[in-house]
CSV table of C-alpha atoms in Angstrom, one decimal:
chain,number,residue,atom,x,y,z
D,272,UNK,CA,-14.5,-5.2,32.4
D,273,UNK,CA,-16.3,-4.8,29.3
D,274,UNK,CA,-16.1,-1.0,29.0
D,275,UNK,CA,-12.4,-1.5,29.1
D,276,UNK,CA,-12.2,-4.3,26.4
D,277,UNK,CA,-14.8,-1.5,24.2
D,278,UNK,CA,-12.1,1.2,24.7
D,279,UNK,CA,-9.4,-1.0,23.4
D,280,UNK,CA,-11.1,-1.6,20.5
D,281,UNK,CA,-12.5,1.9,20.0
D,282,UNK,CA,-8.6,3.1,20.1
D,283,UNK,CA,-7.7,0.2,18.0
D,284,UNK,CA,-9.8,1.1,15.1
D,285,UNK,CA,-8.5,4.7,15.1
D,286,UNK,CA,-4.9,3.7,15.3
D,287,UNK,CA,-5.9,1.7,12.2
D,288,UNK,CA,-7.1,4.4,10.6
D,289,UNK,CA,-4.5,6.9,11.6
D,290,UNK,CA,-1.7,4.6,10.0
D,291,UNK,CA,-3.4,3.8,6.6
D,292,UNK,CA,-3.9,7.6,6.8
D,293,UNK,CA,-0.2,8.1,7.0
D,294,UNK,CA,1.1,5.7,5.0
D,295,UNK,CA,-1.6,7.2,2.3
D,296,UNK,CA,0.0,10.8,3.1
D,297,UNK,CA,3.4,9.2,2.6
D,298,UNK,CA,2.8,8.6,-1.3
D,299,UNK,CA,0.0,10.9,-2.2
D,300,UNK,CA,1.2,14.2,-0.3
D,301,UNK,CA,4.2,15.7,-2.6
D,302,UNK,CA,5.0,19.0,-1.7
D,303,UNK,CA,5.2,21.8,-4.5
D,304,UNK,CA,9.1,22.0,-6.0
D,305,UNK,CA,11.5,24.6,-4.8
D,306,UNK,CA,11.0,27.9,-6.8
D,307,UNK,CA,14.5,28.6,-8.1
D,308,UNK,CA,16.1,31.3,-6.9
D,309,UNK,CA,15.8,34.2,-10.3
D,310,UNK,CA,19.3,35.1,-11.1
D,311,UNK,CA,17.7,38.8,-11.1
D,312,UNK,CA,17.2,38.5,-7.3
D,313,UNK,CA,19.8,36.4,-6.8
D,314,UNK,CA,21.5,39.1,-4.2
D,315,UNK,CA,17.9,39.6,-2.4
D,316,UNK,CA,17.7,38.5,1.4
D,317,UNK,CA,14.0,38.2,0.9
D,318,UNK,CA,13.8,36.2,-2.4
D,319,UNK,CA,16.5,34.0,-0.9
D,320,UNK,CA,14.6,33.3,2.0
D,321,UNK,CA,11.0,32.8,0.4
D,322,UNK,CA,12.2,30.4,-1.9
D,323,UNK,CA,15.0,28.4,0.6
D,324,UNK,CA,13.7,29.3,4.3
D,325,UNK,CA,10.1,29.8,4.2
D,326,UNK,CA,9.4,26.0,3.8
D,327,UNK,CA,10.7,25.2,6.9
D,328,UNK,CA,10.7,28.7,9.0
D,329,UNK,CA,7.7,30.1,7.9
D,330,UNK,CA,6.8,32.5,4.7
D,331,UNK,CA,6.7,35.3,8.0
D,332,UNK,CA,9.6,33.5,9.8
D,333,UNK,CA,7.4,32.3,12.6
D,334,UNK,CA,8.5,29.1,12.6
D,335,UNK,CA,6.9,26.1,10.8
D,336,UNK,CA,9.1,22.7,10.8
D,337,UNK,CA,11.9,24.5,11.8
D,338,UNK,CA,12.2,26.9,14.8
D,339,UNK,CA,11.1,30.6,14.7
D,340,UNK,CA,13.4,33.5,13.4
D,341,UNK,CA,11.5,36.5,13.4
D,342,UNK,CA,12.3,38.5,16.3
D,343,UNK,CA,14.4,36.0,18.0
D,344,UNK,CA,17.5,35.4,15.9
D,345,UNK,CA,19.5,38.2,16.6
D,346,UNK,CA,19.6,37.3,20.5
D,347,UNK,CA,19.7,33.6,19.6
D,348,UNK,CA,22.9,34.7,17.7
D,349,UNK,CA,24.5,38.4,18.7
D,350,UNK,CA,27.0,38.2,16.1
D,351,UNK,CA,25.3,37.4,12.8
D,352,UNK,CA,28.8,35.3,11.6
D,353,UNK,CA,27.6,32.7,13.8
D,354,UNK,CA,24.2,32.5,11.9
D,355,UNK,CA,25.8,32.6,8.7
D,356,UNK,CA,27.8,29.6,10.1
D,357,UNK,CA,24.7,27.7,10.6
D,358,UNK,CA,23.0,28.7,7.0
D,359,UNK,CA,26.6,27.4,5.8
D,360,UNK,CA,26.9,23.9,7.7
D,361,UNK,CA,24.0,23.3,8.5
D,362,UNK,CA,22.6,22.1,11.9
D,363,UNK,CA,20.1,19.1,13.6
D,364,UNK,CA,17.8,18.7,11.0
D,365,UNK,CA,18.7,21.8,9.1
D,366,UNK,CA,20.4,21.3,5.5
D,367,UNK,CA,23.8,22.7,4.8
D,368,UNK,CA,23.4,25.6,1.9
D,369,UNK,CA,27.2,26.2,1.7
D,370,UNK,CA,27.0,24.2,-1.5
D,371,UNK,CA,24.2,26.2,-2.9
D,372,UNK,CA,24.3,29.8,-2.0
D,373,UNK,CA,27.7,32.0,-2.2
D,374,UNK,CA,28.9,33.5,1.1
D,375,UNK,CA,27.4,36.7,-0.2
D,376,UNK,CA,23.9,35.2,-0.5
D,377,UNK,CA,24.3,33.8,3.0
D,378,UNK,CA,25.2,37.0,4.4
D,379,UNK,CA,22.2,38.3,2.3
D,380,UNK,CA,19.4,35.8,3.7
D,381,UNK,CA,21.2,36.0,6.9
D,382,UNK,CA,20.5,40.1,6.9
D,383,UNK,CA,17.3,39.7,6.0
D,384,UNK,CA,16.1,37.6,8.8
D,385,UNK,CA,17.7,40.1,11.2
D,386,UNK,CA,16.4,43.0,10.2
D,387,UNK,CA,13.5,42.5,7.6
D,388,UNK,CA,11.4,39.3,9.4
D,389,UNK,CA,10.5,42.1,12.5
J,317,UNK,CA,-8.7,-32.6,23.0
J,318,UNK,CA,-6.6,-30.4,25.6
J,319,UNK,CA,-5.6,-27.0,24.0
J,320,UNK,CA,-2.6,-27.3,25.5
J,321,UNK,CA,-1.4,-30.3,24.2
J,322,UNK,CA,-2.4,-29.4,20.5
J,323,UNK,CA,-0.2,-26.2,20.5
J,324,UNK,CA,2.6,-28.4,22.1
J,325,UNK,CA,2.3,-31.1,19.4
J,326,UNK,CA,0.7,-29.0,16.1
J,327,UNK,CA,3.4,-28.9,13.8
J,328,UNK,CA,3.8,-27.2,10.1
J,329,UNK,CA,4.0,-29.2,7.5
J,330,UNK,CA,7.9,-29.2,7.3
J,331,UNK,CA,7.8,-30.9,10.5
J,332,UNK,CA,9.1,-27.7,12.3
J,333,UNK,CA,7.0,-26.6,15.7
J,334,UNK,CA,4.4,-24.1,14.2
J,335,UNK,CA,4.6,-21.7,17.2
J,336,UNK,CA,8.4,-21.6,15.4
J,337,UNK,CA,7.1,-21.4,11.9
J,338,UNK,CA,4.9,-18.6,13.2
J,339,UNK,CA,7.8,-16.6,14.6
J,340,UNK,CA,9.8,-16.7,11.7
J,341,UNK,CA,7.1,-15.5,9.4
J,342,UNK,CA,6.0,-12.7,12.2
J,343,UNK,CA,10.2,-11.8,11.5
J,344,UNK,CA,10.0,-11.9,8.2
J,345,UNK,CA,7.2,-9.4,7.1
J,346,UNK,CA,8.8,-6.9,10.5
J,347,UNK,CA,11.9,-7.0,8.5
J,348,UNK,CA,10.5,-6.5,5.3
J,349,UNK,CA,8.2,-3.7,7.0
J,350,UNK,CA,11.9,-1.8,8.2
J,351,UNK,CA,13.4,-2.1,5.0
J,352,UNK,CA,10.1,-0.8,3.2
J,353,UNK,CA,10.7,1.9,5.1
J,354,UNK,CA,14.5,2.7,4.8
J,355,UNK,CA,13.7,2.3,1.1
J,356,UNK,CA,11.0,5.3,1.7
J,357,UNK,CA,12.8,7.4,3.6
J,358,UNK,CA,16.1,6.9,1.2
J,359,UNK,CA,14.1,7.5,-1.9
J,360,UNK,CA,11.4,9.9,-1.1
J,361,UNK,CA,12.8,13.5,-1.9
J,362,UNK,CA,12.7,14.9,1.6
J,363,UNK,CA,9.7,17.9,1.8
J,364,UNK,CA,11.5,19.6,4.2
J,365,UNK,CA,7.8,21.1,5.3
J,366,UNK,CA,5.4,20.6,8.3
J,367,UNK,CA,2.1,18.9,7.8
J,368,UNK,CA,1.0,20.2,11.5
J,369,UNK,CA,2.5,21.2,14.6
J,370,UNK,CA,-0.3,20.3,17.0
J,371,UNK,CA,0.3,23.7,18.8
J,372,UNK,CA,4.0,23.4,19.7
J,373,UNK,CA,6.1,26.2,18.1
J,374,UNK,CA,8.3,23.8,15.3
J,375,UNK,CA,7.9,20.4,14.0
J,376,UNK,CA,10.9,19.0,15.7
J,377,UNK,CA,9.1,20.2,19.4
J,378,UNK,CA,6.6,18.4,18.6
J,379,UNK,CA,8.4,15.7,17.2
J,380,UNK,CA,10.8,15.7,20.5
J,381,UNK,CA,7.5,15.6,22.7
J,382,UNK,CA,5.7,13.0,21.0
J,383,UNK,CA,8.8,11.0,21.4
J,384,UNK,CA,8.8,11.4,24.7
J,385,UNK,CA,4.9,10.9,25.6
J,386,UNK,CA,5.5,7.5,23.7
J,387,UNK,CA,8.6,6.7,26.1
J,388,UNK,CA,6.8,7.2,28.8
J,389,UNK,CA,3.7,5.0,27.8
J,390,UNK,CA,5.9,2.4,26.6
J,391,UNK,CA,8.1,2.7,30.6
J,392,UNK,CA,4.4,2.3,31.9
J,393,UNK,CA,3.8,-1.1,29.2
J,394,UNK,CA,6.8,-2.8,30.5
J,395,UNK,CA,5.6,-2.6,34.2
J,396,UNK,CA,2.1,-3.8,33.0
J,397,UNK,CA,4.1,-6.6,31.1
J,398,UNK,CA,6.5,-7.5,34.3
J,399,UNK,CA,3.1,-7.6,36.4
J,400,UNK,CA,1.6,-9.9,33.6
J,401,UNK,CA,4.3,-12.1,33.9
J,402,UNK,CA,4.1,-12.2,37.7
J,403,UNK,CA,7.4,-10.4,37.7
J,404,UNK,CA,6.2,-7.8,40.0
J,405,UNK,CA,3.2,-7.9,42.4
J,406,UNK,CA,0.9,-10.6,42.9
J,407,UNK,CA,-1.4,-11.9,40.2
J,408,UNK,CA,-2.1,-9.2,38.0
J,409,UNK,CA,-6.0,-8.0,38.6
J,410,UNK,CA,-8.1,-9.1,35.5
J,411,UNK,CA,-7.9,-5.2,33.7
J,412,UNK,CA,-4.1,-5.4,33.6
J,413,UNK,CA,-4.1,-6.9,30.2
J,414,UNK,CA,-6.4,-5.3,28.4
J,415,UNK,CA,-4.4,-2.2,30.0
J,416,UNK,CA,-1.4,-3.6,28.7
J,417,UNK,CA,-3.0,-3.4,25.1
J,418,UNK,CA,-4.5,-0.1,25.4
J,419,UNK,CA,-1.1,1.4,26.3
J,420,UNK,CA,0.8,-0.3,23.7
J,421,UNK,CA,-1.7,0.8,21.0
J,422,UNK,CA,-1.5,4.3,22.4
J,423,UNK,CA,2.1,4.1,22.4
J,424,UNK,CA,2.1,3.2,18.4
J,425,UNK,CA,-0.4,5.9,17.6
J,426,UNK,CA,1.6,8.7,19.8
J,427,UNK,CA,4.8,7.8,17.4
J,428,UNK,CA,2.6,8.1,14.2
J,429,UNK,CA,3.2,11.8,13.7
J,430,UNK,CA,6.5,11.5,14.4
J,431,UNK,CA,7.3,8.9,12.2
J,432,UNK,CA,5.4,10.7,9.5
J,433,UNK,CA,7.4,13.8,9.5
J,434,UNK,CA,10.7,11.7,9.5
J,435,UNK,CA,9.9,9.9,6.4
J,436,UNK,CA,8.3,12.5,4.8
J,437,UNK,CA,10.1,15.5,6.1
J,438,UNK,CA,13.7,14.5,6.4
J,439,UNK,CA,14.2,11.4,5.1
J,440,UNK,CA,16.8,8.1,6.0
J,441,UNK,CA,20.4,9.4,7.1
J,442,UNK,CA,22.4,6.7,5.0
J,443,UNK,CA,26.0,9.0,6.0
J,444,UNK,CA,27.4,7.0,8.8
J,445,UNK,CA,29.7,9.8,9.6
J,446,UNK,CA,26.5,11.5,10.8
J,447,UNK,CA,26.1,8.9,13.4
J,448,UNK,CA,23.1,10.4,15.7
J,449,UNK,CA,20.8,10.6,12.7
J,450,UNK,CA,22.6,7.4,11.4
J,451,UNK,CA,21.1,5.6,13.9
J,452,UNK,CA,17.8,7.4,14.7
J,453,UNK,CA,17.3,6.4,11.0
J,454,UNK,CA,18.2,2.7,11.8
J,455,UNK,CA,16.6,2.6,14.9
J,456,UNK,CA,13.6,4.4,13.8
J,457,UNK,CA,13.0,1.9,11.0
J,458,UNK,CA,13.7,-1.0,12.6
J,459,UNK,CA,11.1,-0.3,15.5
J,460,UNK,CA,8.3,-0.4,13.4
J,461,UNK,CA,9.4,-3.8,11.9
J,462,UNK,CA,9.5,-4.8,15.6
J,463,UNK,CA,6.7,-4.1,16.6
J,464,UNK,CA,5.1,-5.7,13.6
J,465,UNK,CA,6.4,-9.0,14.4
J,466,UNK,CA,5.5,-7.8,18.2
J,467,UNK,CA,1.5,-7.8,16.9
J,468,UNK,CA,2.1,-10.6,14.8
J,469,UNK,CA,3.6,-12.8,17.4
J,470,UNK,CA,0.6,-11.9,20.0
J,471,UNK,CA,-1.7,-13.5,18.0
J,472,UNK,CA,0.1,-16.3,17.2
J,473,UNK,CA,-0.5,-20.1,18.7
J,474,UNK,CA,1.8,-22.2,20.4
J,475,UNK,CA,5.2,-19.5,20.3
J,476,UNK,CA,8.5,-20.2,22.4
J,477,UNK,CA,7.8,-19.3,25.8
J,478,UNK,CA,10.5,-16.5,25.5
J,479,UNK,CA,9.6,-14.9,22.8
J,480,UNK,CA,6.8,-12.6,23.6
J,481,UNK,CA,9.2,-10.5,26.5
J,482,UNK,CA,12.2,-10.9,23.7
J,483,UNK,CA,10.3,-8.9,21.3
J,484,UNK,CA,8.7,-6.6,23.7
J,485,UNK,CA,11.9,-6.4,25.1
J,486,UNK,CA,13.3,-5.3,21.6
J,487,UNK,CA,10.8,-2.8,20.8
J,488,UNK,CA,11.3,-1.3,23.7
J,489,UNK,CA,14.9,-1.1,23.8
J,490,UNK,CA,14.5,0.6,20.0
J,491,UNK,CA,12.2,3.3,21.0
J,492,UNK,CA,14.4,4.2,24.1
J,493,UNK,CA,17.5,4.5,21.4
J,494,UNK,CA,15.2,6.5,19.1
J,495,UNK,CA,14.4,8.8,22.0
J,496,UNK,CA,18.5,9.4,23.1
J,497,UNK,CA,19.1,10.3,19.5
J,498,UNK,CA,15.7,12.3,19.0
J,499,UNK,CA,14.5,14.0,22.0
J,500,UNK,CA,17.0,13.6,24.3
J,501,UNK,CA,19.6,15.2,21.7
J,502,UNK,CA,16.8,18.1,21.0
J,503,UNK,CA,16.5,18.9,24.7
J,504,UNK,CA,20.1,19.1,25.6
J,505,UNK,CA,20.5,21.5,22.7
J,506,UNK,CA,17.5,23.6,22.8
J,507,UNK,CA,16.9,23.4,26.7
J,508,UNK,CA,13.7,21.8,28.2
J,509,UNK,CA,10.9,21.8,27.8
J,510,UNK,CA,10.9,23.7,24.7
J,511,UNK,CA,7.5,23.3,23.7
């Protein structure tokens, strides 16, 4: 089966190709720092949540690495303590920020995502 | 002079079997490919961003059903490997190996993305007290170094009769421990399928 040992080969070469890609990616693909958050805005939802969330959740909350919020959080989570929970601990893949936003800030982003992401 | 008979009596210069020799070396550079990557994914600062989603609605879906595609190809490369070695069926037709290698390089390339956005995304758990990602770390790590000495070891001449399904056996047994704490975890929390 000739056409059979070709294809193998074909897929072989791509697969080779794909994983020097990656590995390539790996070192040369740095992603821009984290903006700090300006102590002016440090209270804003939205400055909280561009310069912490959007990375993962999307600059329009629509979801990126980490699942969409815009339109969907508040049902995902009726009572917004239980989202602030989350922010706080952490969950799956998602960091814990307990150690780098106040409560207030967390109730802040946490607001904003309910009411300002649509 | 018979093939066979060379591969049964070729031996390494130490005097040690060099279908053994081979082995050993196939282990060595899988291991140090596991720890390369542990040593990656502990140093790298995690992005914590999405390179792409290939139209599923998060990373982790993606991740979760990429996972899963490859658990499935690799359930599909054991039965082609049980029929290779006359475990099941009659003599395996003459396209079941080249089969089996199609599927096992299909299998490595389906993980790829996933692998990628661990590294590069997340990171290596090192917190034991985190067991899931704990071990998805180790495991995840350690399957690639497998399945180095896996491609290494296929090549090789005159290898321990058992070695070949040990291996196969181990990669096999690592991806279906990556999936439980991957996919399997992301299902049962999110629901299924969650694309």
């Amino acid at each position: 089966m000739p056409w059979l040992t070709t294809l193998v080969r074909v897929v072989q070469v791509i697969t080779a190709i794909v994983t020097a890609s990656f590995v390539i990616l790996l070192f040369a693909n740095e992603p821009p720092e984290a903006t700090p958050v300006p102590s002016a805005a440090a209270d804003s939802g939205q400055a909280i949540f561009e310069t912490r969330c959007a990375r993962c959740h999307g600059t329009d909350g629509s979801g990126g690495f980490g699942p969409a919020l815009a339109g969907v959080v508040v049902e995902a989570f009726p009572d917004a303590a239980d989202q602030e929970a989350v922010v706080a601990n952490g969950r799956g893949s998602m960091p814990a920020f307990a150690d780098s936003l106040t409560p207030e800030q967390i109730a802040a982003v946490v607001e904003y995502t309910r009411t300002g992401l649509g | 002079m018979d093939a066979g008979t060379a591969l049964d009596t070729e031996r390494a210069p130490g005097g040690a079997p060099t279908g053994v020799v081979a082995l050993l070396g196939a282990a060595l550079i899988g291991a140090a490919i596991a720890v390369a990557l542990g040593v990656y994914g502990r140093e790298h600062d995690p992005a914590g961003q999405a390179l792409f989603t290939l139209g599923f609605s998060g990373t982790i879906n993606m991740k979760a059903w990429l996972a899963t595609i490859a658990l499935a190809l690799a359930v599909v490369q054991i039965l082609l490997a049980l029929w290779l070695y006359g475990k099941i069926g009659r003599n395996a037709p003459i396209w079941v190996g080249p089969t089996h290698r199609l599927v096992g390089t299909l299998t490595f390339l389906v993980t790829l993305p996933v692998a990628y956005h661990c590294l590069w995304s997340l990171g290596f758990e090192t917190d034991a007290s985190n067991a899931r990602r704990f071990w998805h770390s180790l495991f995840g790590c350690a399957f690639y170094g497998a399945f180095a000495t896996k491609v290494l070891c296929v090549r090789a001449k005159g290898l321990p009769g058992w070695a070949l399904p040990v291996i196969g056996g181990l990669v096999f047994s690592l991806l279906v421990g990556l999936w439980f704490t991957s996919a399997f975890w992301f299902f049962d929390n999110s629901g299924f399928p969650s694309f």
